[in-house]
Coordinates of C-alpha atoms in Angstrom, one line a residue:
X1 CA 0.7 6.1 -10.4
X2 CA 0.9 7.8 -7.1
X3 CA -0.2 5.6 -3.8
X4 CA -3.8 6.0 -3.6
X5 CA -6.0 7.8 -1.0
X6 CA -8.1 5.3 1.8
X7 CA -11.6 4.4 0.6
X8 CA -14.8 3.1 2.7
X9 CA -13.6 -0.2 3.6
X10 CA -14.9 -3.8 3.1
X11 CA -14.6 -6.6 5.3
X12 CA -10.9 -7.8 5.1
X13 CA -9.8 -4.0 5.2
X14 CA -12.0 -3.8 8.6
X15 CA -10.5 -6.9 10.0
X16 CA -6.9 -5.1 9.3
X17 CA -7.8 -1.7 10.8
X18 CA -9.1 -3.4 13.6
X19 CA -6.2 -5.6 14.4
X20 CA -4.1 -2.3 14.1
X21 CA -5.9 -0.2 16.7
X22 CA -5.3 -3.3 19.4
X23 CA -2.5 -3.2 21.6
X24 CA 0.2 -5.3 20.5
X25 CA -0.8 -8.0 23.1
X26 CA -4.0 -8.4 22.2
X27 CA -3.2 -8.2 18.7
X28 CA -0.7 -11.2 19.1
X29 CA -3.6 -13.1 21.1
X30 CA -6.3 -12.7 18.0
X31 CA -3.6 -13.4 15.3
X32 CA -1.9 -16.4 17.0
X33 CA -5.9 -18.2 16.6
X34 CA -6.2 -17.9 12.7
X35 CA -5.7 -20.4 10.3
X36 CA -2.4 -19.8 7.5
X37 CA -4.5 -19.0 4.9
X38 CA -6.6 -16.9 7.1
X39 CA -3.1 -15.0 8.7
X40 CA -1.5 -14.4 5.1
X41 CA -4.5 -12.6 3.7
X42 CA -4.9 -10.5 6.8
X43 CA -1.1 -9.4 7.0
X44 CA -1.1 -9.1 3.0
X45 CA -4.0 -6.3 3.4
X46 CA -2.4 -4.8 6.7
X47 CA 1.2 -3.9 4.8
X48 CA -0.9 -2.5 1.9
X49 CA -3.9 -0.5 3.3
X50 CA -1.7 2.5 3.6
X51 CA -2.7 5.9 5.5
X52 CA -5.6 5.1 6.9
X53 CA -8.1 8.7 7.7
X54 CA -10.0 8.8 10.6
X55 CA -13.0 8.2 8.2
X56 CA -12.0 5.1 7.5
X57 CA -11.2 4.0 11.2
X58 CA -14.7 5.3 12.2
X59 CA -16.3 2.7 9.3
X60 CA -14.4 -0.1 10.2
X61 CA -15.1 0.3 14.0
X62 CA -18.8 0.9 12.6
X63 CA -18.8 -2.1 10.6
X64 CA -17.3 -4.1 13.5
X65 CA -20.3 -2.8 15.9
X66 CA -22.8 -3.6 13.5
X67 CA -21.6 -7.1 12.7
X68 CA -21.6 -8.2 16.5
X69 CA -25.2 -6.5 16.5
X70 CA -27.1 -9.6 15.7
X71 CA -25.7 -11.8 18.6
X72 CA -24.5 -14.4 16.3
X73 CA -21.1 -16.0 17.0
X74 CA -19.5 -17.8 14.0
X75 CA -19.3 -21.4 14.5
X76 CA -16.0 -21.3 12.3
X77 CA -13.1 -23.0 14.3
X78 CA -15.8 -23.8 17.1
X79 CA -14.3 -27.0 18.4
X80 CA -10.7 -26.1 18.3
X81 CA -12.0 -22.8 20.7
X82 CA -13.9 -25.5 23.0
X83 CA -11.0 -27.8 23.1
X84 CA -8.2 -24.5 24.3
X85 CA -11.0 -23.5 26.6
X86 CA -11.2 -27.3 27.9
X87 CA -7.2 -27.4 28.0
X88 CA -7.1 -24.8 30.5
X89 CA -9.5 -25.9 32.6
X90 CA -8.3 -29.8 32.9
X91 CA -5.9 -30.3 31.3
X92 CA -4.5 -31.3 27.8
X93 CA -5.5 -35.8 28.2
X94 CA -9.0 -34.8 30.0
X95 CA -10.0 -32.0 27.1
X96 CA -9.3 -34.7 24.5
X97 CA -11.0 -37.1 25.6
X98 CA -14.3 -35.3 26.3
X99 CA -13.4 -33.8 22.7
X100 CA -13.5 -36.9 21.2
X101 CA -16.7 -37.7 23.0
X102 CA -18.4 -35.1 22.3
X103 CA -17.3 -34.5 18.7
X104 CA -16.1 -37.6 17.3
X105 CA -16.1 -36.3 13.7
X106 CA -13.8 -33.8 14.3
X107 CA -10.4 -33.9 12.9
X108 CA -7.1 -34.4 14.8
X109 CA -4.9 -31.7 15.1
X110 CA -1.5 -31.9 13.8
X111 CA 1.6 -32.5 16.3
X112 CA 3.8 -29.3 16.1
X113 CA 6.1 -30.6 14.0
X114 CA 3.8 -31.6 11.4
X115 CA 1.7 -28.2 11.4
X116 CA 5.3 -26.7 10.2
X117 CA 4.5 -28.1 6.8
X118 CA 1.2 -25.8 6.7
X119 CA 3.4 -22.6 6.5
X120 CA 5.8 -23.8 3.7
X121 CA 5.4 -23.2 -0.2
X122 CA 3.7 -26.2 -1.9
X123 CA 6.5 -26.2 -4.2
X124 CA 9.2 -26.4 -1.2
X125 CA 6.7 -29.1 0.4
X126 CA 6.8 -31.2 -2.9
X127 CA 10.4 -31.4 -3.1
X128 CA 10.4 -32.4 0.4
X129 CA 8.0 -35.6 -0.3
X130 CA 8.7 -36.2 -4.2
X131 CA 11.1 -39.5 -3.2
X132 CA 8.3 -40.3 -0.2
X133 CA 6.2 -43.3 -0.4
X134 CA 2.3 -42.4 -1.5
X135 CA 0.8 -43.4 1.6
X136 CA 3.4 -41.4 3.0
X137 CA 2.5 -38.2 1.7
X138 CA -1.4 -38.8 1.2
X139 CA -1.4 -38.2 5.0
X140 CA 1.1 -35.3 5.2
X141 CA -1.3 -33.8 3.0
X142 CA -4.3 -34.2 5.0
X143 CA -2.2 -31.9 7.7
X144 CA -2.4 -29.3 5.1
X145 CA -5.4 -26.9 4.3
X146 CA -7.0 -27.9 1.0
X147 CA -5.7 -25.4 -1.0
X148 CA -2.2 -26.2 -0.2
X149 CA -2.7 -29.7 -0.3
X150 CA -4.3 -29.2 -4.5
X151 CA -0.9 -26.9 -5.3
X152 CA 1.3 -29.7 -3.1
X153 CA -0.1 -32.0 -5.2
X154 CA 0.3 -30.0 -8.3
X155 CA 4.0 -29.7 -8.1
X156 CA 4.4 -33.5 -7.1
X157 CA 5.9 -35.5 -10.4
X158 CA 2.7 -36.4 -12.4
X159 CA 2.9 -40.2 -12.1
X160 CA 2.6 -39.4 -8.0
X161 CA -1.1 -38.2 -8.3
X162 CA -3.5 -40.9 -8.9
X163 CA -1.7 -43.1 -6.4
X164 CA -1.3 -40.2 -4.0
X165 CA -5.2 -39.2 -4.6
X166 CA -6.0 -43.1 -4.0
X167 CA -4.4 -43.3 -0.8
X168 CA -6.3 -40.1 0.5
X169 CA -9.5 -41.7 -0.5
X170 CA -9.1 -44.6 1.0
X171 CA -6.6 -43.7 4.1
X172 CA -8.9 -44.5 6.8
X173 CA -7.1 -45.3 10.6
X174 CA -3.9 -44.6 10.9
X175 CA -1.8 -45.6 13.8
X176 CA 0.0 -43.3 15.9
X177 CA 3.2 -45.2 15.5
X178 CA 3.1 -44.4 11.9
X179 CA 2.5 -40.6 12.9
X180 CA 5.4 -40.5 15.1
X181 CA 7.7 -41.8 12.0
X182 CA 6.4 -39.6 9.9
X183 CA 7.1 -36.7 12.3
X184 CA 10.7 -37.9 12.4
X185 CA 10.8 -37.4 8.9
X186 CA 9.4 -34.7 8.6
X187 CA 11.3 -33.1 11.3
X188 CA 14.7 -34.6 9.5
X189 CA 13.8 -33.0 6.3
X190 CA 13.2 -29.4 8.0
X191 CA 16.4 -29.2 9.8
X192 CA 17.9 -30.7 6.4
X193 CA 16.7 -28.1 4.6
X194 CA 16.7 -25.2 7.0
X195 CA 18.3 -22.1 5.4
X196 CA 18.6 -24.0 2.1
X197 CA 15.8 -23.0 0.2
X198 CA 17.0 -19.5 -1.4
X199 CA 15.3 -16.7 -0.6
X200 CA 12.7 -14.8 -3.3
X201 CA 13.0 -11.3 -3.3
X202 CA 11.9 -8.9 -6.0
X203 CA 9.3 -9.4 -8.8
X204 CA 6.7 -8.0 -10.9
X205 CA 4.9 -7.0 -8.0
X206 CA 7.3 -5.3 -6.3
X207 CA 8.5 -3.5 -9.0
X208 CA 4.9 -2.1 -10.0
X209 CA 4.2 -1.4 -6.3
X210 CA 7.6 1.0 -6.1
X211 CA 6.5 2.6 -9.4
X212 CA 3.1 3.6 -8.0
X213 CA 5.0 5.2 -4.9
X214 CA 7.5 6.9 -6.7
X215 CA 6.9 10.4 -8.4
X216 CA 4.9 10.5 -11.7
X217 CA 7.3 11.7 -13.8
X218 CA 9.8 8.0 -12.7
X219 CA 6.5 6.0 -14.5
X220 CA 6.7 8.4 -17.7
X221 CA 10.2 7.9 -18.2
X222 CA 11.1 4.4 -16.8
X223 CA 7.4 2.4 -18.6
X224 CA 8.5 3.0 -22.4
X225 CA 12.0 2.3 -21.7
X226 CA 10.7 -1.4 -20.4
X227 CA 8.5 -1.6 -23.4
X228 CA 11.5 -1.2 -25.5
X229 CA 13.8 -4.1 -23.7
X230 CA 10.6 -6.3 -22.6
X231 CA 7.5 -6.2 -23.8
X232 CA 6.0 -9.1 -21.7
X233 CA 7.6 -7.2 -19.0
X234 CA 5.9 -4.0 -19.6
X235 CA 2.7 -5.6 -20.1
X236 CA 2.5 -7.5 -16.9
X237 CA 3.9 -4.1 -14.8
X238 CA 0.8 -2.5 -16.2
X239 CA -1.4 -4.9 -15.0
X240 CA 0.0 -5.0 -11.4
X241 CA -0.4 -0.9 -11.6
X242 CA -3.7 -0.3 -12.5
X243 CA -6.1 -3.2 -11.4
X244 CA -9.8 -3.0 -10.6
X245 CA -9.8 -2.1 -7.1
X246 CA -7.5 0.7 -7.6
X247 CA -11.5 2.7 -9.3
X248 CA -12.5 2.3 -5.2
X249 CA -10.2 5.7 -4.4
X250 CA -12.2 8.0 -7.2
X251 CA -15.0 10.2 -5.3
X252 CA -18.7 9.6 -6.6
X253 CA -18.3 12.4 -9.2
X254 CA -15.5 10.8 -11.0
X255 CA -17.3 6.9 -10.6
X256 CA -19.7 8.7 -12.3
X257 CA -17.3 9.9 -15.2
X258 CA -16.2 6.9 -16.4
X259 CA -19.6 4.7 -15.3
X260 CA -20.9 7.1 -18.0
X261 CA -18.6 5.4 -20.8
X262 CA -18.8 2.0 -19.7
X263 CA -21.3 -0.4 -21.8
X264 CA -24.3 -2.2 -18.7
X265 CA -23.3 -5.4 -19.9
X266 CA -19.6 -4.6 -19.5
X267 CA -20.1 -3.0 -15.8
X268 CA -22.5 -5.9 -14.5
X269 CA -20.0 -8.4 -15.0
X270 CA -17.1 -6.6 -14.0
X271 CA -19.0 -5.9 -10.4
X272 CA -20.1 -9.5 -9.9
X273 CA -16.2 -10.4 -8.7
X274 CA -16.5 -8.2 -5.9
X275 CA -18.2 -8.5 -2.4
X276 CA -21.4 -6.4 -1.7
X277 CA -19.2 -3.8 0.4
X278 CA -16.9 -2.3 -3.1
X279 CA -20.4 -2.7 -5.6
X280 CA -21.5 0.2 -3.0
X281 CA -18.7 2.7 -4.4
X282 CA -20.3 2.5 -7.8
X283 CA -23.4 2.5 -6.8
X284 CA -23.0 5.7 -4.7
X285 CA -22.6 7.3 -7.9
X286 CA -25.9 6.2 -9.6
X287 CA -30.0 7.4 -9.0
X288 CA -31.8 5.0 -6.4
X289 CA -33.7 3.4 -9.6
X290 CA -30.7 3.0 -11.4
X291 CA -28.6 1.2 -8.5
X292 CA -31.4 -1.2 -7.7
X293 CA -32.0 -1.7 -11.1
X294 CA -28.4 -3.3 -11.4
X295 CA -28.4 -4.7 -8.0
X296 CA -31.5 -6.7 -8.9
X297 CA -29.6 -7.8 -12.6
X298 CA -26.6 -8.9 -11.0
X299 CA -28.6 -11.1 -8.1
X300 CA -31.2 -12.9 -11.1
X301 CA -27.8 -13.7 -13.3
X302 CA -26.4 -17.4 -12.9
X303 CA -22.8 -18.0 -12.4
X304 CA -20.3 -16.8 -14.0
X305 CA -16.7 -17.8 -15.3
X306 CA -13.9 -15.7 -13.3
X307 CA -12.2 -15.2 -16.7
X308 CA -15.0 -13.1 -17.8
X309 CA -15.1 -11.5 -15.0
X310 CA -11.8 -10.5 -15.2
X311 CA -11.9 -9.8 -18.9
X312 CA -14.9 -7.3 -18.1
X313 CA -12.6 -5.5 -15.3
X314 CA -10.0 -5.3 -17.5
X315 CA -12.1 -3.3 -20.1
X316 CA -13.4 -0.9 -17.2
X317 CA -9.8 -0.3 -16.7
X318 CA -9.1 0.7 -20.0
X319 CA -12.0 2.8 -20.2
X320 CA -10.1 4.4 -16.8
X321 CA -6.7 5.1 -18.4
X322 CA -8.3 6.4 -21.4
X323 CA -9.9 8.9 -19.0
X324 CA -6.7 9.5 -17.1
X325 CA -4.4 10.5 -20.3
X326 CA -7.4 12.4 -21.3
X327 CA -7.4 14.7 -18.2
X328 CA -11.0 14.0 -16.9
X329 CA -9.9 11.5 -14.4
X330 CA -7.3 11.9 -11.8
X331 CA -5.4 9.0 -9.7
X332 CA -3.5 9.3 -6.9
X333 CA -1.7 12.6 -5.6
X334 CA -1.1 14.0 -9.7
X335 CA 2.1 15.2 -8.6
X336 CA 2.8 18.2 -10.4
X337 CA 0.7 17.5 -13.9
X338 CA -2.6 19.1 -12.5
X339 CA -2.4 22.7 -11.5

């Protein structure tokens, strides 16, 4: 497939654009705040947004406006913004103490050297502390952000957990003597390993992502040929190639296309794994009734298992290609197969 056009966006694709009409300076400023998880996300949708039409600029400035219209201010990262505020102003010893006396609950931030460990892979990370002592690495994970710490811990030797788990449960105070060894460590370990860890390049991903930018006629010729040496191969390129969010760059007329062939049951669940911003695109393409009608179905349903979500998308997507070989949907630029 060719790369797809820009579509209204949502609230991470706003975040991007807005990041990419700062200066550089300011940019740096806003990006050096944000958490690692927050950061990779962010960059991840900044390298894949592609052209971005002056539409799509005014919406996202739009959205921006309209978000900051209610006055609110997130408390998200709230002390850490008092305490750099604070810093400034007196001075790092007299910020942490009124810190601590005014929000004794709130973690301690990591020393520099330990942070490091929240921008590794949990797998390089559990090589690091596999041969560490439980206590040991029960606090090196509590530097890490929780989903880091569950994959850390996930790639730890199994008979490492339930001690490792214990320890975090029951850590309590720990002194800053045994911080400062564990910085040594950790610090030793980094430098150990510095330039060791081989470098990942290439993968499924990748590979789908250059077959969607190259010419039509490359997919046609090069996709059976992998079918023929790989099937498991083939089968997970086509995944990476078409997936759900792809449907957001088809204009109303077309969402209405292949809405048309889509069982309700099928649609609701496949539109309950996305945020309130992307249901919009499909429901552009329905009647008023028929829109709130499945807005209202989707808000009285319980939870549901992201498998079936997933398994639901999957079966809109098929529904998609169908429509695409068939010549009453087109993706992407069409190259030179529509006239």
């Amino acid at each position: 497939m060719s790369d797809m056009a820009p579509h209204t966006p949502g609230g991470i694709d706003r975040a991007a654009i807005m990041i990419m009409l700062m200066s550089e300076q300011d940019a740096t400023g806003i990006l050096s705040q944000m958490e690692p998880g927050e950061l990779r996300q962010l960059a991840s949708r900044m390298c894949t947004l592609g052209e971005i039409d002056p539409k799509s600029i005014s919406d996202a400035i739009t959205g921006f406006s309209r978000s900051i219209g209610t006055g609110a201010i997130s408390a998200h990262g709230r002390v850490d913004s008092v305490k750099r505020m604070l810093t400034s102003a007196v001075g790092d010893m007299k910020a942490d103490s009124l810190i601590r006396q005014v929000a004794p609950e709130q973690k301690a931030e990591p020393s520099p050297t330990l942070a490091v460990l929240r921008w590794l892979d949990p797998g390089v990370i559990a090589e690091m502390l596999a041969e560490e002592h439980p206590q040991a690495i029960a606090v090196l994970l509590l530097q890490l952000d929780t989903d880091t710490a569950a994959a850390t811990l996930a790639a730890l030797p199994r008979e490492l957990h339930t001690p490792v788990l214990h320890r975090v449960a029951r850590l309590g105070p720990v002194s800053r003597q045994a911080i400062e060894i564990l910085e040594e460590t950790v610090e030793g370990m980094i430098q150990q390993r510095h330039g060791s860890v081989p470098l990942t390049m290439g993968g499924v991903k990748e590979a789908a992502e250059i077959i969607n930018r190259a010419h039509r006629s490359v997919e046609k010729e090069v996709m059976p040929e992998i079918g023929k040496i790989d099937k498991v191969l083939h089968q997970q390129l086509e995944h990476e190639m078409f997936k759900f969010e792809h449907l957001f760059v088809l204009d109303t007329k077309q969402i209405g296309t292949l809405l048309r062939e889509v069982d309700n049951e099928i649609l609701i669940n496949s539109l309950r794994g996305l945020n309130e911003d992307d249901r919009e695109i499909f429901y552009g393409a329905m009647s008023t009734r028929a829109a709130d009608g499945l807005r209202d179905e989707i808000e009285s349903m319980g939870r549901i298992k992201r498998a079936d979500v997933e398994s639901a998308q999957r079966e809109v997507i098929a529904v998609a290609k169908r429509l695409i070989a068939e010549g009453d949907l087109i993706m992407g630029d069409a190259d030179d197969d529509y006239v």
